[in-house]
Short mmCIF file of C-alpha atoms and ligand atoms in Angstrom, two decimals:
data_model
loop_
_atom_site.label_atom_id
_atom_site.label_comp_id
_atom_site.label_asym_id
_atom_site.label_seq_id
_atom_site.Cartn_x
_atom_site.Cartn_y
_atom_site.Cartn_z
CA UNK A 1 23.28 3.15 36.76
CA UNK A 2 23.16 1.04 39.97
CA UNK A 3 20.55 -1.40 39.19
CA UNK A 4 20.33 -3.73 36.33
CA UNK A 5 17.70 -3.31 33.83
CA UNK A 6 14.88 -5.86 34.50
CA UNK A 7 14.21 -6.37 30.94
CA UNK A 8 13.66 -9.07 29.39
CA UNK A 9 13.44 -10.86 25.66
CA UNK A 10 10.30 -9.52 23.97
CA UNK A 11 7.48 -12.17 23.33
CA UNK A 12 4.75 -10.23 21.56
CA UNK A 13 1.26 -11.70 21.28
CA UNK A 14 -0.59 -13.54 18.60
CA UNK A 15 -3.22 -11.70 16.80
CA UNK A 16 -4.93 -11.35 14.01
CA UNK A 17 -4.34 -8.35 12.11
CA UNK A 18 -7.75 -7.17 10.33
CA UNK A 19 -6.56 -3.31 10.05
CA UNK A 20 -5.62 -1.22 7.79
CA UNK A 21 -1.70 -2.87 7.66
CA UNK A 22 -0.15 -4.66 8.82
CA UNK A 23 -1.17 -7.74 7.85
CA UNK A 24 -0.05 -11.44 9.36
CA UNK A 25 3.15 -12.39 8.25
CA UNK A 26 3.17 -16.19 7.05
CA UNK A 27 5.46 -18.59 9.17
CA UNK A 28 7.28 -18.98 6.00
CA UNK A 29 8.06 -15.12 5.61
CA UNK A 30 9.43 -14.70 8.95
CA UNK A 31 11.83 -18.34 8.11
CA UNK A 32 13.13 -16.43 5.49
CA UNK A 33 14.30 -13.46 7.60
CA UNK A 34 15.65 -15.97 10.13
CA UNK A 35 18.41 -16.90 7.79
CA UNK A 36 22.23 -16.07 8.28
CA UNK A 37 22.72 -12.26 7.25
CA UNK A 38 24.81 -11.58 4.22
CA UNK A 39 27.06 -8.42 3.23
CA UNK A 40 25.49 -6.18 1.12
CA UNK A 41 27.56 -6.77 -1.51
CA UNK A 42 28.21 -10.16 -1.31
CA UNK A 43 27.49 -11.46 -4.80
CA UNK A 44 25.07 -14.05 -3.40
CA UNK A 45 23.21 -11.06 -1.88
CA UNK A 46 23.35 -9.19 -5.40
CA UNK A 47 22.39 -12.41 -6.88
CA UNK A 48 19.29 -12.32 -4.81
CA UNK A 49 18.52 -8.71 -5.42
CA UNK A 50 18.36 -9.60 -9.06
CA UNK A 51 15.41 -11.81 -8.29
CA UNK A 52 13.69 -9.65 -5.77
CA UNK A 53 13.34 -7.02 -8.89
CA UNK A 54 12.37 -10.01 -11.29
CA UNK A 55 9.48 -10.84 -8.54
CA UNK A 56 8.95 -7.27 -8.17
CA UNK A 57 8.21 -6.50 -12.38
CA UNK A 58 5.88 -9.24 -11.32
CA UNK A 59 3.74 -7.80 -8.92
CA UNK A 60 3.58 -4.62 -10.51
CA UNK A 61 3.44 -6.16 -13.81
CA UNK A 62 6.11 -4.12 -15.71
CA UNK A 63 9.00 -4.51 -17.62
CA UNK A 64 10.61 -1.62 -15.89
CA UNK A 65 14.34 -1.72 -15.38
CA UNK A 66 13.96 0.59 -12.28
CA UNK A 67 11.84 -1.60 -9.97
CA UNK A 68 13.15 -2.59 -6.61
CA UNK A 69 12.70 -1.93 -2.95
CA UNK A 70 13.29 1.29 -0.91
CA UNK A 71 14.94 0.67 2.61
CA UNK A 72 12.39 1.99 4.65
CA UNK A 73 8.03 1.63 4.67
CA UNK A 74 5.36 3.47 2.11
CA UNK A 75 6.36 6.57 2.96
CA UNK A 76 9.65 6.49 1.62
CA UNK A 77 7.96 5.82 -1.58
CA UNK A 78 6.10 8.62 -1.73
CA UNK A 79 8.40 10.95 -0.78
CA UNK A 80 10.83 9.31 -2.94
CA UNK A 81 8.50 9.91 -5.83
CA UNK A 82 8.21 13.17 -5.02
CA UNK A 83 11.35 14.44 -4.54
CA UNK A 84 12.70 12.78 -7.32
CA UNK A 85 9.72 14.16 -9.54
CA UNK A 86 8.25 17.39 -9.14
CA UNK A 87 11.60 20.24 -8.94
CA UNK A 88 10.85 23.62 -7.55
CA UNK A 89 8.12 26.01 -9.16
CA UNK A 90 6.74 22.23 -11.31
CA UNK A 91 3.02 22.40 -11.34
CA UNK A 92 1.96 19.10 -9.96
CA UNK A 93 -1.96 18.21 -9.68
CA UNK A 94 -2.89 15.99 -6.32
CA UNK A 95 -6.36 14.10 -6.87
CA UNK A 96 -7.00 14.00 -2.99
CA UNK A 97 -10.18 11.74 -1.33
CA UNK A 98 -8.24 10.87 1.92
CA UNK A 99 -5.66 11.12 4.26
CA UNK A 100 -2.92 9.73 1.99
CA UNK A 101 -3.90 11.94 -1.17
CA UNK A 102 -3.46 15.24 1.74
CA UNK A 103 -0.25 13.81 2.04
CA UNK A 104 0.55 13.88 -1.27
CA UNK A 105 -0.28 17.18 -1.50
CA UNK A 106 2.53 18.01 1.61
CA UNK A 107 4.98 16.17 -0.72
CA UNK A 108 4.50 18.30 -3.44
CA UNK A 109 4.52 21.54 -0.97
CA UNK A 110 7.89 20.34 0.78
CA UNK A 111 9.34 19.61 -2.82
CA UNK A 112 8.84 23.36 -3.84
CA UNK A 113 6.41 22.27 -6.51
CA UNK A 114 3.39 24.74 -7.10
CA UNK A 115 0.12 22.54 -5.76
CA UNK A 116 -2.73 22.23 -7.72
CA UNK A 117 -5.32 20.10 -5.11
CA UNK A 118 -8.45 18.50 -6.35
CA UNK A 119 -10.59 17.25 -3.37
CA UNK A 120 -13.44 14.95 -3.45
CA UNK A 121 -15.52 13.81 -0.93
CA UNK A 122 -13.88 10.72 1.20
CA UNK A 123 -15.85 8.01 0.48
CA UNK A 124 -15.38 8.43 -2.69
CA UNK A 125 -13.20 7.55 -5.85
CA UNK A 126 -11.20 10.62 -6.98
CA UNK A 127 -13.56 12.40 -9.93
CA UNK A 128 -11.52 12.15 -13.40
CA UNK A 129 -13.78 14.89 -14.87
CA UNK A 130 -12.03 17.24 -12.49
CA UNK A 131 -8.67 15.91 -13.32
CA UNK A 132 -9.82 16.84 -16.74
CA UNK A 133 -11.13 20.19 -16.32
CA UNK A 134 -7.94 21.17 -14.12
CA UNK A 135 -5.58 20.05 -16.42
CA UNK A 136 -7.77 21.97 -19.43
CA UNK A 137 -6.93 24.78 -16.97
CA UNK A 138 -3.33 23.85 -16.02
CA UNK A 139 -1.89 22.42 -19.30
CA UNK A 140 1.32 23.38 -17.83
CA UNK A 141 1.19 20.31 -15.05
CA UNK A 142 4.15 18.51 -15.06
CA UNK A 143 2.54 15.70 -12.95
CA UNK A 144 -0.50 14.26 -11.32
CA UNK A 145 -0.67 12.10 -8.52
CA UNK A 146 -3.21 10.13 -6.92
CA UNK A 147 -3.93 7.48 -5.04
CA UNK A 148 -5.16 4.23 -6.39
CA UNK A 149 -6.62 1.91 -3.22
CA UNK A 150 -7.60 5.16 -0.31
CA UNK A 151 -6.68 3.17 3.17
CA UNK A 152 -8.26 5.51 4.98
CA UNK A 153 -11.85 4.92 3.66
CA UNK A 154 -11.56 1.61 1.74
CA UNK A 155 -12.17 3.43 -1.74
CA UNK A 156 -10.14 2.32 -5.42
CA UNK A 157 -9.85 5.22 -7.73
CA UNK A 158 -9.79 4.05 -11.39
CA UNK A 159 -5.98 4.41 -12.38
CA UNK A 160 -6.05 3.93 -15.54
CA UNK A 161 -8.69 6.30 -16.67
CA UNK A 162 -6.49 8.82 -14.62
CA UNK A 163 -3.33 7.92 -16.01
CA UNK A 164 -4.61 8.16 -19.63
CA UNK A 165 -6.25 11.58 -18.78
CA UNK A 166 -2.44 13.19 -17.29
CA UNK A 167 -0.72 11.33 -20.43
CA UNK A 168 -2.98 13.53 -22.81
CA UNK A 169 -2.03 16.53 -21.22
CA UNK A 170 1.76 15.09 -20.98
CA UNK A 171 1.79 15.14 -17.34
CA UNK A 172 4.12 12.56 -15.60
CA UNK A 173 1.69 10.03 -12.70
CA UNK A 174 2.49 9.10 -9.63
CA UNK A 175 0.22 6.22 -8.28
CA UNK A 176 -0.15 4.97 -4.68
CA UNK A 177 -0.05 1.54 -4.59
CA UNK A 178 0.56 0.92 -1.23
CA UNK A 179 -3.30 -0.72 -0.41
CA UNK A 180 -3.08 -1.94 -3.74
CA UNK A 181 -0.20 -4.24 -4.63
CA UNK A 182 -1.46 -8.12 -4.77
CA UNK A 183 -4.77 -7.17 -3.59
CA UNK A 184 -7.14 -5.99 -6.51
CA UNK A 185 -5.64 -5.05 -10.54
CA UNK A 186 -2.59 -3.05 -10.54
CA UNK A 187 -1.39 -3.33 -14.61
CA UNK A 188 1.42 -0.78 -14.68
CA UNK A 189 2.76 -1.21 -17.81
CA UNK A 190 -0.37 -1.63 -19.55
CA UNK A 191 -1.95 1.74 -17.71
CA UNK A 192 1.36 3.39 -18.84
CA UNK A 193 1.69 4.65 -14.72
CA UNK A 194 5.19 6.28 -14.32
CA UNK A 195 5.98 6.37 -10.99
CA UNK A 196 4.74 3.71 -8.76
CA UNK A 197 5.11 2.94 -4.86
CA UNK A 198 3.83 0.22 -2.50
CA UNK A 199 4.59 -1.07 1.13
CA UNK A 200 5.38 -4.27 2.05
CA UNK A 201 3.43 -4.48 4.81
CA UNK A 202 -0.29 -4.86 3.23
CA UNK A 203 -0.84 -6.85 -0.19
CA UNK A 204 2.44 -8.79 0.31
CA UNK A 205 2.27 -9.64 3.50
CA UNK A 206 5.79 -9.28 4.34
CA UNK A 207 6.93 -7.25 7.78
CA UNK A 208 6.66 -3.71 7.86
CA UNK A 209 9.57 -1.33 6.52
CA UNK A 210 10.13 -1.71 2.77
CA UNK A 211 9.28 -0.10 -0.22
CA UNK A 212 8.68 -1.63 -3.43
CA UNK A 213 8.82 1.30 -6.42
CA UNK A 214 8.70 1.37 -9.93
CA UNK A 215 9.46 3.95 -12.75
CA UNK A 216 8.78 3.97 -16.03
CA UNK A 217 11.75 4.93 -18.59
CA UNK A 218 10.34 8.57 -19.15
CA UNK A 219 10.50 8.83 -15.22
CA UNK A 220 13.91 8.03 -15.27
CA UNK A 221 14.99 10.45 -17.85
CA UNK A 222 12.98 13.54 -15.80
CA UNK A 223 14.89 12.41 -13.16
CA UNK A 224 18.22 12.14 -14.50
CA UNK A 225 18.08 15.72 -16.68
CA UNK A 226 16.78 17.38 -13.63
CA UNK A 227 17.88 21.23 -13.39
CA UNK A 228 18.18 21.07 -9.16
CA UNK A 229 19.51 18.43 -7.59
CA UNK A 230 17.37 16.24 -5.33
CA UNK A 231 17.58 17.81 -1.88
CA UNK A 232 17.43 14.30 -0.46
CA UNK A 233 20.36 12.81 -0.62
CA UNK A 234 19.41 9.59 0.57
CA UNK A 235 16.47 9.46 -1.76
CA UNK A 236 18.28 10.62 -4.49
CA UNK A 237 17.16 7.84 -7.13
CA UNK A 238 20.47 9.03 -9.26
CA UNK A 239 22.51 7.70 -6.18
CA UNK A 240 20.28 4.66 -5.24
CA UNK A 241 20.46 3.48 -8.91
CA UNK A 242 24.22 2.58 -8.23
CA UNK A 243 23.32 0.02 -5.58
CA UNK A 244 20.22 -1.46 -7.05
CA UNK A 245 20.55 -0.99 -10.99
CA UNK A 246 23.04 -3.45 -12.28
CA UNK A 247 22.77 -1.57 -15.40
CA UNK A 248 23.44 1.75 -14.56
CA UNK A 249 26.12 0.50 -11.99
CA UNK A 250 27.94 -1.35 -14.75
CA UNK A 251 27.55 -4.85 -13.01
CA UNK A 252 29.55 -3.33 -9.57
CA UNK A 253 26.94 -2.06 -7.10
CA UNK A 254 28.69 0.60 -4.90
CA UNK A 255 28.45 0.90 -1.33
CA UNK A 256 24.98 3.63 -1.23
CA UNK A 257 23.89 2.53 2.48
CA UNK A 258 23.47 -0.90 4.23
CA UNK A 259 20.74 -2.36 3.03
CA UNK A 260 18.28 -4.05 5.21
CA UNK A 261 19.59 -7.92 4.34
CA UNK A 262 17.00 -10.47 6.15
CA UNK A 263 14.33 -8.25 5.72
CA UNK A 264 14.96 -8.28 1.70
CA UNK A 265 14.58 -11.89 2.26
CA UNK A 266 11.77 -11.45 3.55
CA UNK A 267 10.02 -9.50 0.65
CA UNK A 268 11.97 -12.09 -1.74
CA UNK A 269 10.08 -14.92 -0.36
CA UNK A 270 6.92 -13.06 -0.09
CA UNK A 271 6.96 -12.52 -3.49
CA UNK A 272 7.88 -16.17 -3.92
CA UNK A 273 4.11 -17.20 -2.40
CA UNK A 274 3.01 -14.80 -4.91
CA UNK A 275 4.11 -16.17 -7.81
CA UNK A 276 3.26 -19.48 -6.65
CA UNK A 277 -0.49 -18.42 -5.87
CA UNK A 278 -0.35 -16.01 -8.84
CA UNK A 279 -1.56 -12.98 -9.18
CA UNK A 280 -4.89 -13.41 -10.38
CA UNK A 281 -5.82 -16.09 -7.99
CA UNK A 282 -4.58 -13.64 -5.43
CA UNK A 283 -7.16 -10.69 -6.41
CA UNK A 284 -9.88 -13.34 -6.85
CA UNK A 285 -9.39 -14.53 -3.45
CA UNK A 286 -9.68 -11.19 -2.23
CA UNK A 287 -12.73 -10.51 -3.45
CA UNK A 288 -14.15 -13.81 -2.73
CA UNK A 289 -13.93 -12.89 0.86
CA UNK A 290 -14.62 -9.56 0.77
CA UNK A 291 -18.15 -10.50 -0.64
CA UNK A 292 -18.45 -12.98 2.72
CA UNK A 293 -17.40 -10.23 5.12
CA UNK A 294 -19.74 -7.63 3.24
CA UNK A 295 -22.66 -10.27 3.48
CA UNK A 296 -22.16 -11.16 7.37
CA UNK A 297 -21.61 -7.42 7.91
CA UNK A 298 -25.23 -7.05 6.57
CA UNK A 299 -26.69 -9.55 8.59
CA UNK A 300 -25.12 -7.88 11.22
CA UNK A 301 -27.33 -4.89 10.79
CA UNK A 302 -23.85 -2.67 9.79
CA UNK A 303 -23.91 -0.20 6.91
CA UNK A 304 -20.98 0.06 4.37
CA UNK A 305 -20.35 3.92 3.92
CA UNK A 306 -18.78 3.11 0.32
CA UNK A 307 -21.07 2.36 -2.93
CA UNK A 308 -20.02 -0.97 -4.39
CA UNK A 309 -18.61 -0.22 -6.67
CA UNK A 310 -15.66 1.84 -5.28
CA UNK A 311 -15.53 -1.02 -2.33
CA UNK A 312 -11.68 -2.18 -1.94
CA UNK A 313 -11.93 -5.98 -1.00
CA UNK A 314 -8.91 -5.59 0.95
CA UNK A 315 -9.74 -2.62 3.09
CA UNK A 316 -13.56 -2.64 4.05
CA UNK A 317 -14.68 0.72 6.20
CA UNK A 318 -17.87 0.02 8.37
CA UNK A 319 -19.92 2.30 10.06
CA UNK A 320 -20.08 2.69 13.60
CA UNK A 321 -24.12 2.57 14.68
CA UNK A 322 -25.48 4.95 16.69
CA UNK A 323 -25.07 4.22 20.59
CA UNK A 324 -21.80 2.10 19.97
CA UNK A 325 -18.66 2.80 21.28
CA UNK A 326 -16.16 2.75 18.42
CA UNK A 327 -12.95 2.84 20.63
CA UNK A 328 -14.47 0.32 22.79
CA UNK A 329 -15.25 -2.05 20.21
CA UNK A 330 -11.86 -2.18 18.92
CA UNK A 331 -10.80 -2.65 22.48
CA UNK A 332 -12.80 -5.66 22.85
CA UNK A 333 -11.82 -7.23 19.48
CA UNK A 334 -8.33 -6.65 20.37
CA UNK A 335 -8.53 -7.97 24.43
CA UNK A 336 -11.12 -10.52 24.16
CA UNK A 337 -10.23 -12.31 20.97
CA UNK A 338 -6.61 -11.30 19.59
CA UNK A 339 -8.57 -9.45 16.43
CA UNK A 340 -7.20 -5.68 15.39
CA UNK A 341 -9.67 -3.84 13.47
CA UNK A 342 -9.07 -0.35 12.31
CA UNK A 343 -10.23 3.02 13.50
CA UNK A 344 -11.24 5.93 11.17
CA UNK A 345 -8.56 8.69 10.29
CA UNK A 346 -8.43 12.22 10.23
CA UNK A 347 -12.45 12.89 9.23
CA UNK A 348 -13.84 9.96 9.51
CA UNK A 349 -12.26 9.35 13.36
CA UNK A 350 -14.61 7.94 15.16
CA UNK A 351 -17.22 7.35 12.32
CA UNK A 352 -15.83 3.82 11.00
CA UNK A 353 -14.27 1.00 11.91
CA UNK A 354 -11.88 -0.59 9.21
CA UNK A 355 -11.01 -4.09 8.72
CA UNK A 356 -8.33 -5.24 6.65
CA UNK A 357 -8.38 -8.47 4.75
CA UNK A 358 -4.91 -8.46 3.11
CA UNK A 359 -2.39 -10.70 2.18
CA UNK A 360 -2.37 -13.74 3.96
CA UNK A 361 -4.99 -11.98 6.71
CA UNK A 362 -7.27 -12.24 3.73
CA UNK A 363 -8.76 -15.68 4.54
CA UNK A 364 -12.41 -17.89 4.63
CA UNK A 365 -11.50 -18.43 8.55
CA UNK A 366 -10.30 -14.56 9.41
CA UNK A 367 -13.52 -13.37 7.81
CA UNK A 368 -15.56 -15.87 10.19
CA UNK A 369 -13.87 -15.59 13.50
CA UNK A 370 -14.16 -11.86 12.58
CA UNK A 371 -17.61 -11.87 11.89
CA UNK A 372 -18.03 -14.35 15.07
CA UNK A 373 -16.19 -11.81 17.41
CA UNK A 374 -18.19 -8.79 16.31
CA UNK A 375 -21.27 -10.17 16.42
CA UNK A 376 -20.56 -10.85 20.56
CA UNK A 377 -18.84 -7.54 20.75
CA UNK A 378 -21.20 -5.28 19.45
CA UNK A 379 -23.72 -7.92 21.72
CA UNK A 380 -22.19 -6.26 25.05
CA UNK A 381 -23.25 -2.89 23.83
CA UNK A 382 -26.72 -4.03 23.33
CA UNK A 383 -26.63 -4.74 19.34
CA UNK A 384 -29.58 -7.30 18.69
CA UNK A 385 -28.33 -8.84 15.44
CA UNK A 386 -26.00 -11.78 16.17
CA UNK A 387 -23.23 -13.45 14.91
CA UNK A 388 -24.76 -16.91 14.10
CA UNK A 389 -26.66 -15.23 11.07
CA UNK A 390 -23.57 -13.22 9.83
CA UNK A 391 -21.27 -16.21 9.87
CA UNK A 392 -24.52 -18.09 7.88
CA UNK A 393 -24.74 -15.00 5.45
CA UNK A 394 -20.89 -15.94 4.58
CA UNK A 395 -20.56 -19.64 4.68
CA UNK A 396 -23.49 -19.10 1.70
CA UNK A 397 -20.80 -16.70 0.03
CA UNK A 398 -18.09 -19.37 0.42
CA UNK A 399 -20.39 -22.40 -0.70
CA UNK A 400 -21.15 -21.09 -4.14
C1 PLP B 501 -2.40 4.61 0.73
C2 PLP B 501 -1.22 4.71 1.64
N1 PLP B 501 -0.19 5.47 1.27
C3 PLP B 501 0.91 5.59 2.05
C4 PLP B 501 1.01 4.93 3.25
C5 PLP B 501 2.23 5.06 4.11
O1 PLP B 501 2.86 3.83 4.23
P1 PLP B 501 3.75 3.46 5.51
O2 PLP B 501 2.86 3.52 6.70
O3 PLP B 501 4.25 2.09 5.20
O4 PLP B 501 4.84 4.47 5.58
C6 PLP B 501 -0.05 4.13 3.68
C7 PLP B 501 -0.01 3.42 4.97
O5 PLP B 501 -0.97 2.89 5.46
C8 PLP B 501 -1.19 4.02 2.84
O6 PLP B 501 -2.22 3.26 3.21
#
């Protein structure tokens, strides 16, 4: 190469991130990840791991001894789960109502499983009748998946119900938590969920690229009497136990691959905020100001596609009116005042725009200067309704 490369240190933007994840990282986060890297198996480092699965059993509120993080986002998690879970020829049940459910159903395919989908409509929660009647059907499942919070739609399915359904059939669950985690009730232990998987990218708030997972003890056993031998080798949880479970590792992790230090400190002190907020103060706030977007978004003269009662406060899918430009809209939001919304996925392209209020996004002032910048967005598309209504409809939300 003759000439040097005119490239220079990257200095991204400031925005606002109001999709579907991720969400803003807190100043405090990206401190963390600042700090000096360790080895990964420095026994400072291990000592820290041990916390980051204490935090962890927090979040997901279990006493699991098999919670930690995967090296790599959400979809590690689900693959993980699946690979580890469902050996060829298992019957495995996927309650789909979304994009990520469909892609549940490609996990169980490309682990050789035998697929039983259930589809319901998107837009709404997964049907547990249907679970029921398949599984009446299929009482040779081995395990039934769904997903709890439906990103691309803004729908929560109701997990336990499901969960106690597979468990009477003796079916092994697999729950995506990935919109869930610290945003709305996630009880694993008490719903008796096996196999569990999040991102830390949404709920938590942390940077994008880690996996939190947990597995209940009757997981563990399927997965360590399994006839095949998970063709994953780098998700084999058999292997990864000797690097994260002290346990199972006798108290010297081995060398499984290099785990991604600062951004494990990351998630660590993410978690930290969490604790310190606590969990329930965490879902309440997320509601709180769900309820103030959902009441500007009204006065705004825009429809919610979801019934109420299935509404996630942490991912809220909006209709696009007739005569507005969805992509356009976004565009605005994004150029004109630093805010990224969502667009709809795979059927619903096109139809909705999604706004995320997660984590530390989830905030009194994201939901005004949200509501503010719509309102004179849609404006230059000729929308009448305007923003100085919507941001009164959710300061009357906040006040009470
Ligand atoms: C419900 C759900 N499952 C799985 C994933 C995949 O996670 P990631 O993009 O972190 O790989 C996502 C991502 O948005 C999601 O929303």
């Amino acid at each position: 190469m003759n000439q040097p490369l005119k490239i220079g240190t990257f200095q991204p933007s400031k925005r606002i991130l109001l999709g579907p994840g991720p969400s803003d990282v807190h100043q405090r986060v990206l401190d963390a990840m600042a700090r000096p890297t360790l080895g990964h198996l420095d026994p400072e480092f291990g000592n820290m791991m041990e916390e980051l699965k204490t935090l962890l059993r927090y979040a997901f509120q279990t006493e699991n001894q098999l919670t930690f993080a995967l090296s790599a986002p959400g979809s590690i998690g689900m693959e993980s789960c699946f690979v580890n879970l469902v050996e060829p020829g298992d019957k495995a049940i996927v309650c789909s109502n979304g994009v990520f459910g469909r892609r549940m159903a490609e996990n169980v395919k490309r682990s050789r499983g035998e697929l039983v989908m259930l589809e319901d409509a998107w837009g709404s929660a997964v049907d547990s009748q249907k679970l029921e009647d398949a599984l009446k059907a299929h009482p040779d499942t081995k395990v039934v998946a769904f997903v709890h919070a439906e990103t691309s739609t803004g729908v929560e399915s109701d997990a336990k119900l499901l969960t106690e359904i597979a468990h009477r059939y003796d079916a092994l669950v697999i729950c995506d938590a990935v919109t869930s985690l610290a945003c709305i009730p996630l009880l694993v232990d008490e719903w008796e969920i096996d196999a569990v998987y999040s991102g830390s990218q949404k709920g938590l708030s942390c940077t994008p690229g880690l996996s939190p997972v947990s597995f209940s003890e009757r997981a563990v056993a399927k997965i360590k009497q399994r006839g095949h031998s998970v063709q994953s080798w780098f998700m084999d949880l058999n292997l990864v136990m000797g690097y994260w479970d002290e346990a199972k590792s006798g108290g010297k992790r081995t060398y499984h691959h290099t785990a991604p230090i600062n951004a494990l400190y990351g998630l660590h002190e993410s978690l930290v905020m969490l604790v310190e907020e606590g969990l329930e103060s965490r879902w309440a706030r997320h509601r709180r100001n769900h309820l103030g977007l959902v009441a500007g978004l009204d006065a705004l003269g825009l429809k919610l596609p979801v019934a109420e009662r299935a509404r996630l406060p942490q991912l809220n899918s909006v209709m696009v009116p007739e005569g507005i430009s969805e992509p356009q809209v976004r565009a605005d939001m994004l150029a004109k005042h630093g805010i990224e919304i969502g667009a709809g996925l795979g059927d619903l392209a096109g139809k909705i725009f999604r706004i995320g209020l997660m984590g530390t996004s989830s905030s009194q002032e994201n939901v005004l200067t949200c509501l503010a910048a719509l309102g004179s967005v849609l404006a230059t598309q000729g929308w009448k309704a305007r923003s100085g209504a919507a941001i009164e409809a959710a300061n009357k939300v906040f006040a009470v």
